[in-house]
Short mmCIF file of C-alpha atoms and ligand atoms in Angstrom, two decimals:
data_model
loop_
_atom_site.label_atom_id
_atom_site.label_comp_id
_atom_site.label_asym_id
_atom_site.label_seq_id
_atom_site.Cartn_x
_atom_site.Cartn_y
_atom_site.Cartn_z
CA MET D 1 67.52 -70.79 -11.21
CA GLY D 2 65.15 -70.84 -14.17
CA ARG D 3 64.15 -67.70 -15.98
CA PHE D 4 60.68 -67.77 -14.43
CA TRP D 5 62.02 -67.93 -10.88
CA ALA D 6 64.54 -65.22 -11.56
CA ALA D 7 61.79 -62.99 -12.90
CA LEU D 8 59.59 -63.74 -9.87
CA LEU D 9 62.43 -62.95 -7.50
CA GLY D 10 62.98 -59.69 -9.35
CA VAL D 11 59.34 -58.74 -8.92
CA LEU D 12 59.40 -59.65 -5.24
CA LEU D 13 62.49 -57.56 -4.65
CA LEU D 14 60.88 -54.64 -6.41
CA VAL D 15 57.68 -54.97 -4.37
CA THR D 16 59.69 -55.11 -1.15
CA ALA D 17 61.70 -52.06 -2.14
CA VAL D 18 58.55 -50.09 -2.97
CA ALA D 19 56.94 -51.17 0.31
CA ALA D 20 60.04 -50.16 2.27
CA ARG D 21 60.03 -46.77 0.58
CA ALA D 22 56.37 -46.28 1.32
CA GLU D 23 57.06 -47.03 4.97
CA THR D 24 59.70 -44.37 5.25
CA ALA D 25 57.82 -41.88 3.06
CA LEU D 26 57.50 -38.52 4.74
CA PRO D 27 54.06 -37.84 6.16
CA ARG D 28 52.40 -35.14 4.10
CA ILE D 29 49.13 -33.45 3.36
CA ALA D 30 48.23 -33.98 -0.27
CA SER D 31 45.32 -32.84 -2.33
CA GLY D 32 42.59 -35.40 -3.04
CA PRO D 33 39.83 -35.41 -5.63
CA ALA D 34 37.31 -33.85 -3.23
CA ARG D 35 39.40 -32.65 -0.30
CA PRO D 36 42.90 -32.96 1.14
CA MET D 37 44.26 -36.11 2.67
CA LEU D 38 46.94 -36.84 5.21
CA LEU D 39 49.38 -39.48 4.08
CA VAL D 40 51.28 -41.44 6.71
CA ASP D 41 53.57 -44.26 5.59
CA GLY D 42 52.31 -43.44 2.12
CA LYS D 43 48.70 -44.25 3.05
CA PRO D 44 45.70 -42.05 3.82
CA PHE D 45 45.40 -41.57 7.58
CA ALA D 46 43.16 -39.79 10.03
CA ALA D 47 44.81 -38.70 13.26
CA LEU D 48 42.52 -39.77 16.11
CA ALA D 49 44.52 -37.77 18.58
CA VAL D 50 44.64 -36.64 22.16
CA GLN D 51 46.65 -33.67 23.32
CA ALA D 52 48.60 -33.99 26.54
CA ASN D 53 48.63 -31.25 29.16
CA ASN D 54 51.15 -28.46 28.82
CA SER D 55 53.66 -29.87 31.34
CA SER D 56 53.40 -33.51 30.32
CA GLY D 57 56.28 -33.73 27.84
CA TYR D 58 58.81 -35.05 30.36
CA PRO D 59 60.17 -38.58 30.74
CA ALA D 60 59.01 -38.63 34.36
CA VAL D 61 55.43 -37.96 33.31
CA LEU D 62 55.06 -39.68 29.93
CA GLY D 63 53.98 -42.84 31.70
CA GLN D 64 50.83 -40.92 32.66
CA VAL D 65 50.20 -39.86 29.06
CA TRP D 66 50.06 -43.09 27.08
CA PRO D 67 47.41 -45.01 29.07
CA THR D 68 44.74 -42.35 28.51
CA ALA D 69 45.55 -42.23 24.81
CA LYS D 70 45.19 -45.98 24.65
CA ALA D 71 41.99 -45.89 26.72
CA VAL D 72 40.24 -43.75 24.13
CA GLY D 73 41.71 -45.65 21.18
CA ALA D 74 43.78 -42.74 19.92
CA ASN D 75 46.39 -43.41 17.26
CA THR D 76 48.24 -40.11 17.79
CA VAL D 77 49.37 -38.02 20.76
CA MET D 78 50.10 -34.31 20.57
CA LEU D 79 52.99 -33.52 22.91
CA PRO D 80 54.59 -30.18 23.73
CA VAL D 81 58.29 -29.55 23.25
CA GLY D 82 59.27 -26.31 24.98
CA TRP D 83 62.14 -24.17 23.74
CA GLU D 84 63.37 -24.02 27.35
CA GLN D 85 63.45 -27.80 27.37
CA ILE D 86 65.78 -28.29 24.41
CA GLU D 87 68.00 -25.20 24.64
CA PRO D 88 68.30 -24.30 28.32
CA VAL D 89 71.70 -22.79 27.58
CA GLU D 90 72.05 -20.84 24.38
CA GLY D 91 73.49 -22.94 21.60
CA ARG D 92 73.52 -26.14 23.67
CA PHE D 93 70.79 -28.52 22.73
CA ASP D 94 69.44 -31.45 24.68
CA PHE D 95 66.98 -33.77 23.02
CA GLY D 96 66.77 -36.34 25.80
CA ASP D 97 63.12 -35.53 26.46
CA VAL D 98 62.26 -35.71 22.77
CA ASP D 99 63.93 -39.10 22.53
CA ALA D 100 61.85 -40.31 25.47
CA MET D 101 58.70 -39.15 23.67
CA LEU D 102 59.73 -41.02 20.52
CA ALA D 103 60.59 -44.21 22.38
CA GLY D 104 57.43 -44.08 24.49
CA ALA D 105 55.14 -43.49 21.53
CA ARG D 106 56.73 -46.28 19.52
CA ALA D 107 56.42 -48.72 22.39
CA GLN D 108 52.69 -47.95 22.44
CA GLY D 109 52.24 -48.04 18.67
CA LEU D 110 51.28 -44.36 18.63
CA ARG D 111 52.23 -41.52 16.30
CA LEU D 112 53.15 -38.05 17.56
CA VAL D 113 52.40 -34.48 16.67
CA LEU D 114 54.98 -32.30 18.40
CA LEU D 115 53.97 -28.82 19.55
CA TRP D 116 56.75 -26.28 19.36
CA TYR D 117 56.27 -23.94 22.29
CA GLY D 118 58.67 -21.18 21.30
CA THR D 119 58.14 -17.44 20.96
CA TRP D 120 54.41 -17.83 21.54
CA LYS D 121 52.59 -20.15 23.92
CA ASN D 122 49.04 -18.85 24.40
CA THR D 123 50.62 -15.57 23.14
CA GLY D 124 53.09 -15.44 26.06
CA ALA D 125 56.85 -16.05 26.26
CA SER D 126 56.61 -18.54 29.13
CA TYR D 127 58.25 -21.44 27.29
CA THR D 128 61.24 -19.47 26.04
CA PRO D 129 64.51 -20.27 27.84
CA ALA D 130 65.61 -18.04 30.72
CA TRP D 131 68.28 -16.46 28.50
CA VAL D 132 65.51 -15.20 26.24
CA LYS D 133 63.16 -14.14 29.04
CA GLN D 134 65.93 -12.18 30.73
CA ASP D 135 67.23 -10.28 27.72
CA GLY D 136 64.56 -7.80 26.77
CA LYS D 137 67.00 -5.80 24.70
CA ARG D 138 67.91 -8.61 22.37
CA PHE D 139 64.47 -10.22 22.49
CA PRO D 140 62.08 -7.26 22.69
CA ARG D 141 58.57 -7.38 24.02
CA MET D 142 55.81 -5.56 22.22
CA ARG D 143 55.36 -1.94 23.30
CA ALA D 144 52.11 -0.19 24.12
CA PRO D 145 51.59 3.32 22.66
CA ASP D 146 52.88 4.78 25.94
CA GLY D 147 56.08 2.74 25.62
CA ARG D 148 55.25 0.21 28.31
CA ALA D 149 56.30 -3.40 27.69
CA HIS D 150 53.61 -5.94 26.93
CA GLY D 151 53.94 -9.64 27.87
CA SER D 152 54.17 -10.93 24.29
CA LEU D 153 57.42 -10.92 22.39
CA SER D 154 57.40 -8.67 19.36
CA PRO D 155 57.01 -10.36 15.97
CA HIS D 156 59.44 -7.70 14.72
CA GLY D 157 62.28 -8.93 16.93
CA ALA D 158 64.89 -10.03 14.39
CA GLU D 159 67.07 -11.70 17.02
CA THR D 160 64.10 -13.54 18.51
CA LEU D 161 63.18 -14.85 15.09
CA LYS D 162 66.74 -15.95 14.47
CA ALA D 163 67.07 -17.71 17.81
CA ASP D 164 63.66 -19.39 17.61
CA SER D 165 64.31 -20.54 14.04
CA ARG D 166 67.69 -21.92 14.99
CA ALA D 167 66.25 -23.88 17.91
CA PHE D 168 63.36 -25.19 15.86
CA ALA D 169 65.71 -26.18 13.04
CA ALA D 170 67.85 -28.04 15.58
CA LEU D 171 64.78 -29.94 16.75
CA MET D 172 63.89 -30.93 13.20
CA ARG D 173 67.51 -31.86 12.46
CA HIS D 174 67.43 -34.12 15.46
CA LEU D 175 64.19 -35.73 14.29
CA LYS D 176 65.71 -36.37 10.92
CA VAL D 177 68.26 -38.63 12.57
CA ALA D 178 66.27 -39.95 15.51
CA ASP D 179 62.99 -40.54 13.74
CA ALA D 180 63.67 -42.23 10.42
CA GLN D 181 60.38 -44.11 10.78
CA HIS D 182 58.38 -40.89 11.17
CA THR D 183 56.73 -41.50 14.48
CA VAL D 184 56.24 -37.73 14.31
CA ILE D 185 53.70 -37.04 11.59
CA MET D 186 53.26 -33.27 11.97
CA VAL D 187 54.70 -30.40 13.92
CA GLN D 188 52.79 -27.43 15.26
CA VAL D 189 54.87 -24.27 15.04
CA GLU D 190 54.24 -22.12 18.14
CA ASN D 191 50.99 -22.29 20.08
CA GLU D 192 48.10 -19.84 19.89
CA ALA D 193 50.26 -17.00 18.61
CA GLY D 194 49.33 -13.34 18.77
CA SER D 195 48.78 -10.93 21.61
CA TRP D 196 45.92 -10.22 23.97
CA GLY D 197 45.03 -6.67 24.94
CA LEU D 198 47.33 -4.91 22.50
CA ALA D 199 46.59 -5.06 18.78
CA ARG D 200 50.16 -4.46 17.58
CA ASP D 201 53.64 -3.46 18.59
CA HIS D 202 54.11 0.32 18.90
CA ALA D 203 57.91 0.38 19.06
CA PRO D 204 59.28 2.99 16.61
CA ALA D 205 60.31 0.48 13.93
CA ALA D 206 56.93 -1.27 14.10
CA ASP D 207 55.15 2.08 13.91
CA ALA D 208 57.08 2.89 10.77
CA LEU D 209 56.10 -0.44 9.22
CA PHE D 210 52.49 0.18 10.10
CA LYS D 211 52.60 3.55 8.37
CA GLY D 212 53.95 1.94 5.20
CA LEU D 213 52.11 0.11 2.45
CA ILE D 214 50.78 -3.42 2.71
CA PRO D 215 53.05 -6.00 1.04
CA GLN D 216 52.63 -6.31 -2.72
CA GLU D 217 52.12 -10.05 -2.29
CA LEU D 218 49.18 -9.49 0.02
CA ALA D 219 47.60 -6.88 -2.22
CA ARG D 220 47.88 -9.19 -5.20
CA ALA D 221 46.51 -12.21 -3.36
CA LEU D 222 43.54 -10.30 -1.97
CA GLY D 223 42.95 -8.50 -5.24
CA ILE D 224 43.12 -5.05 -3.68
CA PRO D 225 45.25 -2.03 -4.54
CA ARG D 226 48.50 -1.62 -2.65
CA ALA D 227 47.74 1.04 -0.07
CA SER D 228 48.39 1.68 3.61
CA TRP D 229 47.20 -0.81 6.23
CA GLN D 230 44.73 1.74 7.47
CA ALA D 231 43.31 2.46 4.01
CA SER D 232 43.21 -1.23 3.12
CA PHE D 233 41.63 -2.67 6.24
CA GLY D 234 40.05 0.23 8.15
CA PRO D 235 39.06 -0.83 11.67
CA ARG D 236 40.81 -4.19 11.18
CA ALA D 237 44.11 -2.57 10.11
CA GLU D 238 46.06 -3.30 13.29
CA GLN D 239 44.84 -6.89 13.49
CA PHE D 240 45.68 -7.53 9.82
CA PHE D 241 49.09 -5.87 10.19
CA MET D 242 49.89 -7.95 13.26
CA SER D 243 48.59 -11.09 11.54
CA TRP D 244 50.84 -10.55 8.57
CA HIS D 245 53.91 -10.18 10.75
CA VAL D 246 53.13 -13.03 13.14
CA ALA D 247 52.32 -15.35 10.23
CA ARG D 248 55.48 -14.33 8.39
CA TYR D 249 57.51 -14.95 11.52
CA ILE D 250 55.99 -18.40 11.95
CA ASP D 251 56.52 -19.15 8.28
CA THR D 252 60.20 -18.33 8.69
CA VAL D 253 60.49 -20.63 11.72
CA ALA D 254 58.58 -23.37 9.90
CA ARG D 255 60.79 -23.07 6.83
CA ALA D 256 63.94 -23.29 8.91
CA GLY D 257 62.60 -26.55 10.30
CA GLN D 258 61.46 -27.88 6.98
CA ALA D 259 64.87 -27.28 5.49
CA GLU D 260 66.02 -29.99 7.91
CA LEU D 261 63.00 -32.29 7.73
CA ALA D 262 59.98 -31.44 5.63
CA LEU D 263 57.17 -32.65 7.86
CA PRO D 264 53.75 -31.01 7.57
CA MET D 265 53.71 -27.92 9.77
CA ILE D 266 50.53 -26.61 11.35
CA ALA D 267 49.31 -23.68 13.42
CA ASN D 268 46.49 -23.41 15.94
CA ALA D 269 44.17 -20.54 16.71
CA ALA D 270 42.75 -19.09 19.91
CA LEU D 271 39.34 -18.16 18.59
CA GLY D 272 37.14 -15.12 18.54
CA ASN D 273 33.39 -15.11 18.05
CA ALA D 274 32.38 -17.82 15.57
CA PHE D 275 29.76 -15.76 13.80
CA THR D 276 31.10 -12.23 13.44
CA ASP D 277 34.29 -10.22 13.67
CA GLU D 278 32.35 -7.08 14.50
CA GLY D 279 32.57 -6.04 18.12
CA GLY D 280 36.20 -6.94 18.66
CA ASP D 281 35.91 -10.57 19.78
CA ILE D 282 38.57 -11.79 17.38
CA GLY D 283 40.87 -13.80 19.65
CA PRO D 284 44.40 -12.56 20.21
CA SER D 285 45.49 -10.00 17.63
CA GLY D 286 47.73 -11.57 15.01
CA GLY D 287 46.68 -15.15 15.69
CA PRO D 288 45.00 -17.17 12.94
CA ASN D 289 41.42 -16.34 13.86
CA TRP D 290 39.10 -17.20 10.95
CA ASN D 291 38.74 -13.57 9.87
CA VAL D 292 42.45 -13.28 9.06
CA LEU D 293 42.94 -16.68 7.42
CA PRO D 294 43.36 -15.05 3.98
CA VAL D 295 46.27 -13.04 5.39
CA TRP D 296 47.80 -16.05 7.11
CA ARG D 297 47.57 -18.20 4.00
CA VAL D 298 49.53 -15.66 1.97
CA ALA D 299 52.04 -14.85 4.69
CA ALA D 300 52.70 -18.43 5.78
CA PRO D 301 52.56 -20.65 2.69
CA SER D 302 54.73 -23.30 4.33
CA LEU D 303 52.00 -24.19 6.81
CA ALA D 304 50.09 -27.25 5.65
CA ALA D 305 47.06 -26.57 7.83
CA ILE D 306 45.65 -24.10 10.33
CA GLY D 307 43.12 -25.28 12.87
CA PRO D 308 40.76 -23.95 15.53
CA ASP D 309 41.18 -24.61 19.26
CA ILE D 310 37.56 -25.13 20.23
CA TYR D 311 36.42 -24.42 23.76
CA THR D 312 32.86 -23.33 23.23
CA ARG D 313 30.15 -25.81 24.09
CA ASP D 314 27.72 -24.09 21.74
CA ALA D 315 27.17 -26.60 18.93
CA ALA D 316 26.20 -23.97 16.36
CA ALA D 317 29.47 -22.13 17.00
CA VAL D 318 31.47 -25.36 16.78
CA GLU D 319 29.93 -26.22 13.41
CA ARG D 320 30.63 -22.69 12.24
CA TYR D 321 34.30 -22.92 13.18
CA LEU D 322 34.58 -26.25 11.37
CA GLU D 323 33.02 -24.65 8.29
CA ARG D 324 35.31 -21.67 8.39
CA TYR D 325 38.55 -23.59 8.82
CA SER D 326 37.68 -26.09 6.06
CA ALA D 327 36.28 -23.48 3.64
CA ALA D 328 37.50 -23.48 0.06
CA GLY D 329 38.94 -26.97 0.36
CA ALA D 330 41.39 -26.16 3.17
CA PRO D 331 42.59 -29.19 5.13
CA LEU D 332 40.64 -29.40 8.37
CA ILE D 333 42.45 -30.11 11.62
CA VAL D 334 41.14 -29.63 15.15
CA PRO D 335 44.32 -29.35 17.22
CA GLU D 336 42.35 -28.77 20.43
CA ILE D 337 38.80 -29.23 21.63
CA GLY D 338 37.58 -29.43 25.21
CA ASN D 339 37.85 -32.80 26.92
CA ALA D 340 34.41 -32.85 28.55
CA ALA D 341 32.16 -35.66 27.28
CA GLU D 342 29.83 -33.31 25.42
CA TYR D 343 32.66 -32.27 23.05
CA ALA D 344 33.16 -35.86 21.90
CA ARG D 345 30.18 -35.76 19.54
CA PHE D 346 31.81 -33.02 17.48
CA ALA D 347 34.21 -35.66 16.17
CA TRP D 348 31.31 -36.69 13.89
CA ALA D 349 30.91 -33.14 12.64
CA ALA D 350 34.66 -32.83 12.06
CA PHE D 351 35.30 -36.18 10.35
CA GLY D 352 32.18 -35.61 8.31
CA ARG D 353 33.98 -32.59 6.89
CA GLY D 354 37.05 -34.62 6.12
CA ALA D 355 39.05 -33.74 9.25
CA LEU D 356 42.62 -35.00 9.14
CA LEU D 357 43.13 -34.62 12.88
CA TYR D 358 40.86 -34.31 15.90
CA SER D 359 42.30 -33.86 19.35
CA PRO D 360 40.61 -33.36 22.70
CA PHE D 361 42.95 -31.30 24.87
CA GLY D 362 44.36 -32.35 28.23
CA LEU D 363 43.48 -36.01 27.95
CA ASP D 364 46.18 -37.49 30.10
CA ASP D 365 46.42 -39.04 33.50
CA THR D 366 48.48 -36.36 35.24
CA GLY D 367 45.49 -35.31 37.31
CA PHE D 368 45.19 -31.79 35.90
CA VAL D 369 41.74 -30.55 34.92
CA ASN D 370 41.06 -27.38 32.97
CA TYR D 371 37.38 -27.04 33.82
CA PRO D 372 35.45 -24.84 32.95
CA LEU D 373 37.02 -25.30 29.51
CA GLY D 374 37.01 -29.05 29.72
CA ALA D 375 35.85 -31.83 32.03
CA LYS D 376 35.63 -31.54 35.83
CA VAL D 377 37.02 -35.02 36.06
CA LEU D 378 38.32 -37.46 33.48
CA ASP D 379 36.08 -40.29 34.60
CA LYS D 380 35.12 -43.40 32.68
CA ASN D 381 32.06 -41.75 31.19
CA THR D 382 34.23 -38.98 29.73
CA LEU D 383 36.84 -41.31 28.27
CA ASP D 384 34.11 -43.59 26.87
CA ALA D 385 32.53 -40.64 25.09
CA PHE D 386 35.75 -39.95 23.15
CA ALA D 387 36.49 -43.65 22.69
CA ALA D 388 33.24 -44.32 20.82
CA PRO D 389 33.85 -42.30 17.63
CA TYR D 390 37.54 -43.23 17.71
CA ARG D 391 36.63 -46.92 17.86
CA LEU D 392 34.50 -46.60 14.76
CA MET D 393 36.86 -44.36 12.80
CA GLY D 394 39.79 -46.52 13.87
CA SER D 395 38.03 -49.64 12.55
CA ALA D 396 37.85 -48.05 9.11
CA MET D 397 41.34 -46.58 8.91
CA SER D 398 41.98 -48.67 5.80
CA ALA D 399 39.03 -47.05 4.01
CA TRP D 400 37.57 -43.91 5.57
CA PRO D 401 40.45 -41.45 5.00
CA GLN D 402 40.55 -42.41 1.32
CA ILE D 403 36.77 -42.22 0.95
CA ALA D 404 36.73 -38.87 2.75
CA SER D 405 39.19 -37.43 0.26
CA GLU D 406 37.06 -38.56 -2.69
CA ARG D 407 33.35 -38.55 -1.92
CA PRO D 408 30.67 -36.03 -0.95
CA LEU D 409 30.46 -35.99 2.84
CA TRP D 410 28.17 -34.88 5.60
CA GLY D 411 28.94 -34.78 9.30
CA THR D 412 26.80 -33.48 12.07
CA ALA D 413 26.47 -33.55 15.83
CA ARG D 414 23.48 -32.97 18.07
CA GLY D 415 22.69 -29.29 18.49
CA MET D 416 21.93 -27.61 21.80
CA ASP D 417 18.18 -27.95 21.30
CA GLY D 418 18.26 -31.49 19.91
CA ALA D 419 16.39 -30.37 16.80
CA ASP D 420 16.46 -32.51 13.66
CA GLN D 421 19.18 -31.68 11.17
CA SER D 422 19.10 -32.38 7.49
CA THR D 423 21.01 -32.05 4.29
CA VAL D 424 20.52 -33.01 0.67
CA MET D 425 22.94 -35.29 -1.17
CA GLY D 426 21.97 -35.82 -4.77
CA ARG D 427 18.33 -36.87 -4.88
CA TRP D 428 18.29 -37.80 -1.20
CA ARG D 429 17.39 -35.83 1.88
CA LEU D 430 19.15 -37.09 4.98
CA THR D 431 17.64 -36.22 8.34
CA ALA D 432 19.32 -36.82 11.68
CA ALA D 433 17.09 -36.98 14.75
CA TYR D 434 18.17 -37.24 18.36
CA GLY D 435 16.72 -38.65 21.55
CA ARG D 436 14.21 -40.90 19.75
CA TRP D 437 13.31 -44.48 20.53
CA ALA D 438 14.35 -46.77 17.69
CA PHE D 439 10.82 -48.14 17.36
CA GLY D 440 7.85 -45.97 16.46
CA GLU D 441 6.94 -42.59 15.02
CA ASP D 442 6.88 -39.23 16.78
CA ASP D 443 3.16 -38.84 16.15
CA TRP D 444 2.05 -42.12 17.67
CA THR D 445 -0.60 -41.27 20.24
CA TRP D 446 -2.15 -44.68 20.61
CA ILE D 447 0.50 -45.94 23.04
CA ALA D 448 2.08 -44.19 26.02
CA ARG D 449 5.86 -43.72 25.98
CA ASP D 450 8.50 -42.48 28.38
CA PRO D 451 10.87 -39.90 26.97
CA HIS D 452 14.07 -41.41 25.55
CA PRO D 453 16.84 -41.46 28.19
CA LEU D 454 19.07 -39.38 25.89
CA ALA D 455 16.36 -36.84 25.06
CA ASP D 456 18.23 -34.07 26.89
CA LYS D 457 21.77 -35.41 26.61
CA LEU D 458 24.47 -33.72 24.56
CA THR D 459 25.47 -36.81 22.65
CA GLY D 460 24.95 -38.15 19.17
CA GLY D 461 26.10 -37.54 15.64
CA LEU D 462 27.03 -39.15 12.37
CA VAL D 463 29.28 -39.12 9.35
CA VAL D 464 28.01 -39.88 5.87
CA ALA D 465 29.89 -40.51 2.64
CA GLN D 466 27.95 -40.78 -0.60
CA LEU D 467 29.62 -43.72 -2.31
CA ASP D 468 27.50 -43.42 -5.44
CA ALA D 469 24.26 -41.69 -6.31
CA ASP D 470 22.10 -43.99 -4.18
CA THR D 471 24.58 -45.61 -1.80
CA PHE D 472 25.70 -44.13 1.50
CA LEU D 473 28.28 -45.17 4.03
CA VAL D 474 27.07 -44.01 7.42
CA GLY D 475 28.72 -44.19 10.81
CA GLY D 476 27.12 -42.79 13.91
CA GLN D 477 26.12 -42.98 17.51
CA ASN D 478 22.96 -42.04 19.41
CA VAL D 479 21.22 -40.72 16.34
CA ARG D 480 18.45 -41.80 14.01
CA LEU D 481 18.93 -41.26 10.29
CA ARG D 482 16.19 -41.14 7.71
CA LEU D 483 16.64 -40.99 3.96
CA THR D 484 13.82 -39.58 1.89
CA LEU D 485 13.54 -38.40 -1.69
CA ALA D 486 14.35 -34.69 -1.78
CA ALA D 487 12.01 -34.05 -4.70
CA PRO D 488 10.00 -37.17 -5.50
CA ALA D 489 8.35 -37.39 -8.90
CA LYS D 490 4.59 -37.85 -8.88
CA GLY D 491 3.79 -41.21 -7.32
CA GLU D 492 7.44 -41.96 -6.57
CA SER D 493 8.31 -43.54 -3.23
CA ALA D 494 11.65 -44.28 -1.62
CA GLN D 495 12.69 -47.74 -0.64
CA VAL D 496 15.67 -49.30 1.05
CA ILE D 497 17.24 -51.70 -1.39
CA GLU D 498 19.65 -53.05 1.16
CA ALA D 499 21.24 -51.94 4.43
CA GLN D 500 24.37 -53.75 5.50
CA GLU D 501 26.10 -53.41 8.83
CA GLY D 502 29.75 -54.18 8.45
CA THR D 503 33.31 -53.08 8.65
CA PHE D 504 36.42 -52.67 6.55
CA VAL D 505 39.19 -55.21 6.36
CA GLU D 506 42.22 -54.02 4.42
CA GLY D 507 40.08 -51.48 2.64
CA GLN D 508 37.38 -53.96 1.64
CA TRP D 509 33.85 -53.83 2.99
CA VAL D 510 32.87 -56.93 4.93
CA MET D 511 29.21 -57.42 5.85
CA ARG D 512 28.28 -58.55 9.32
CA ARG D 513 24.51 -58.60 8.89
CA ARG D 514 21.70 -56.82 7.10
CA TRP D 515 19.44 -54.39 8.92
CA ASN D 516 15.82 -54.89 8.01
CA GLY D 517 12.33 -55.02 9.54
CA ASP D 518 12.03 -53.27 12.90
CA GLN D 519 15.63 -52.12 12.58
CA ILE D 520 14.84 -49.87 9.62
CA ASP D 521 11.07 -49.29 9.61
CA TYR D 522 11.43 -46.02 11.56
CA GLY D 523 14.80 -44.96 10.22
CA PHE D 524 18.30 -46.21 10.93
CA SER D 525 18.85 -45.95 14.66
CA PHE D 526 22.45 -45.84 15.79
CA GLY D 527 22.76 -46.70 19.47
CA ALA D 528 25.45 -46.30 22.09
CA GLU D 529 27.88 -48.53 20.21
CA PRO D 530 28.72 -46.84 16.91
CA VAL D 531 28.51 -48.96 13.78
CA TRP D 532 29.06 -48.62 10.05
CA LEU D 533 26.10 -49.07 7.73
CA LYS D 534 26.19 -49.24 3.97
CA ILE D 535 22.77 -48.22 2.76
CA GLU D 536 21.59 -48.60 -0.81
CA MET D 537 18.44 -46.65 -1.55
CA GLY D 538 16.10 -46.77 -4.49
CA SER D 539 12.62 -45.69 -5.48
CA TYR D 540 9.53 -47.20 -7.05
CA ARG D 541 6.27 -45.97 -8.50
C1 LIG W 601 44.68 -23.48 24.67
C2 LIG W 601 46.15 -23.75 24.65
O1 LIG W 601 46.60 -23.90 23.33
C3 LIG W 601 46.50 -24.98 25.45
O2 LIG W 601 47.89 -25.16 25.46
C4 LIG W 601 45.96 -24.83 26.86
O3 LIG W 601 46.57 -23.77 27.51
C5 LIG W 601 44.46 -24.62 26.79
N1 LIG W 601 44.17 -23.45 26.03
C6 LIG W 601 43.80 -24.46 28.14
O4 LIG W 601 43.87 -25.62 28.89
#
């Protein structure tokens, strides 16, 4: 072999080795220039997920999980793994069900996010094994001030923490061996932790802790003097105290798991009022409601992301939650959102804030419906509603997640009243309008018109990335976008330089056609089938 061929072979071997390493690289959430990104197989990824129903993580039922995921074009399924399922007898683990999940997902070309239902599942102990449920001495429940037991396990239970951590670590140890290819890209530690109806444990040891000072770490991080919980947080003292201890507990469980396999770990929140924490509507005490995120972030540094479980249909509240959970550059995940068709449009609002994961809850074919939270029936219309944004985002998986980590973004979904929404990006004002015909202006009186069929429908939204000062990548559905100069100079008018409809192939933009004439004279109208547009604007005078 000549020197040239030997050198070429060397390069090829190196390239193959690097590629192989990238493929087995651990999924992780990394920081990006503008916002965090999720890396899967070493590449930026957006989890277009569905979450299965609570009792769907069994080999006998998994066959009714995958088809719905495929029907909406999901690339990821969130599946519960109950503590009772893997450790029915203390110290004896059985990962048969987990293996079935791995095999099933791989056969479908899907990734998984596993949900560890341990000490807390919707705050309750229902997924703990019988040997935990039946031993209240070793695994204590929280106590009310009068000494009565509450349904939630106490976050101060040292034995509970030890047992939960050991089981979770065993799960992660198993994954390390059984999932070298990282079908599992994230793990949620517990589910909607906290307690309803009792702000904190009143057992003697917990009372003593509550009377003590807040942790030095917390005082330092919040920039407040180290004082008692009461003095530090006033009316929120019990909630903050409980949050610290629940978050610390979960951090300990997460770390035990990460010591075996360092996948990104996440937590999900049952939510309180989106707008205010006055008035007591703060979700379960101790859970990661938005008002205690600063406490959670200090107490549970091993969590890569904390996300809201969204079950309000009020668009303003949804947008507010998305703002709050992505504030200050935090990675945005939406581990649960209702599965009724009207929730589908919030995917635009989420991905337009750089969401790394979006997951309608209870999207499987087991026949269970959780109306009034979600849909009354998972009919074709409902599945189609979720499939539309996933189809578009999925088509740009080689480009969007990278762009979203780098560029200024905007995402919005139709509000309850269908009013126009706008934002300013650089010198451009972007205005989204809903329920408009693609042809004609609102103020045209010279010709009669029927109302648009979607005028009162809760559908529509868009994502926008500003690629450079005057160029925008826009994806959307059932929305009309207009770009105008935010502050035109005297005599300055906006013009469309070029609007290309297209897609991404291996990260490169490929034009399908230009939009011009009727298709842009009244704004860019995105119809029922979402598309990508690359719009270059300019101005003249
Ligand atoms: C939120 C929980 O996290 C889910 O597991 C489920 O119980 C839904 N609520 C309701 O269907």
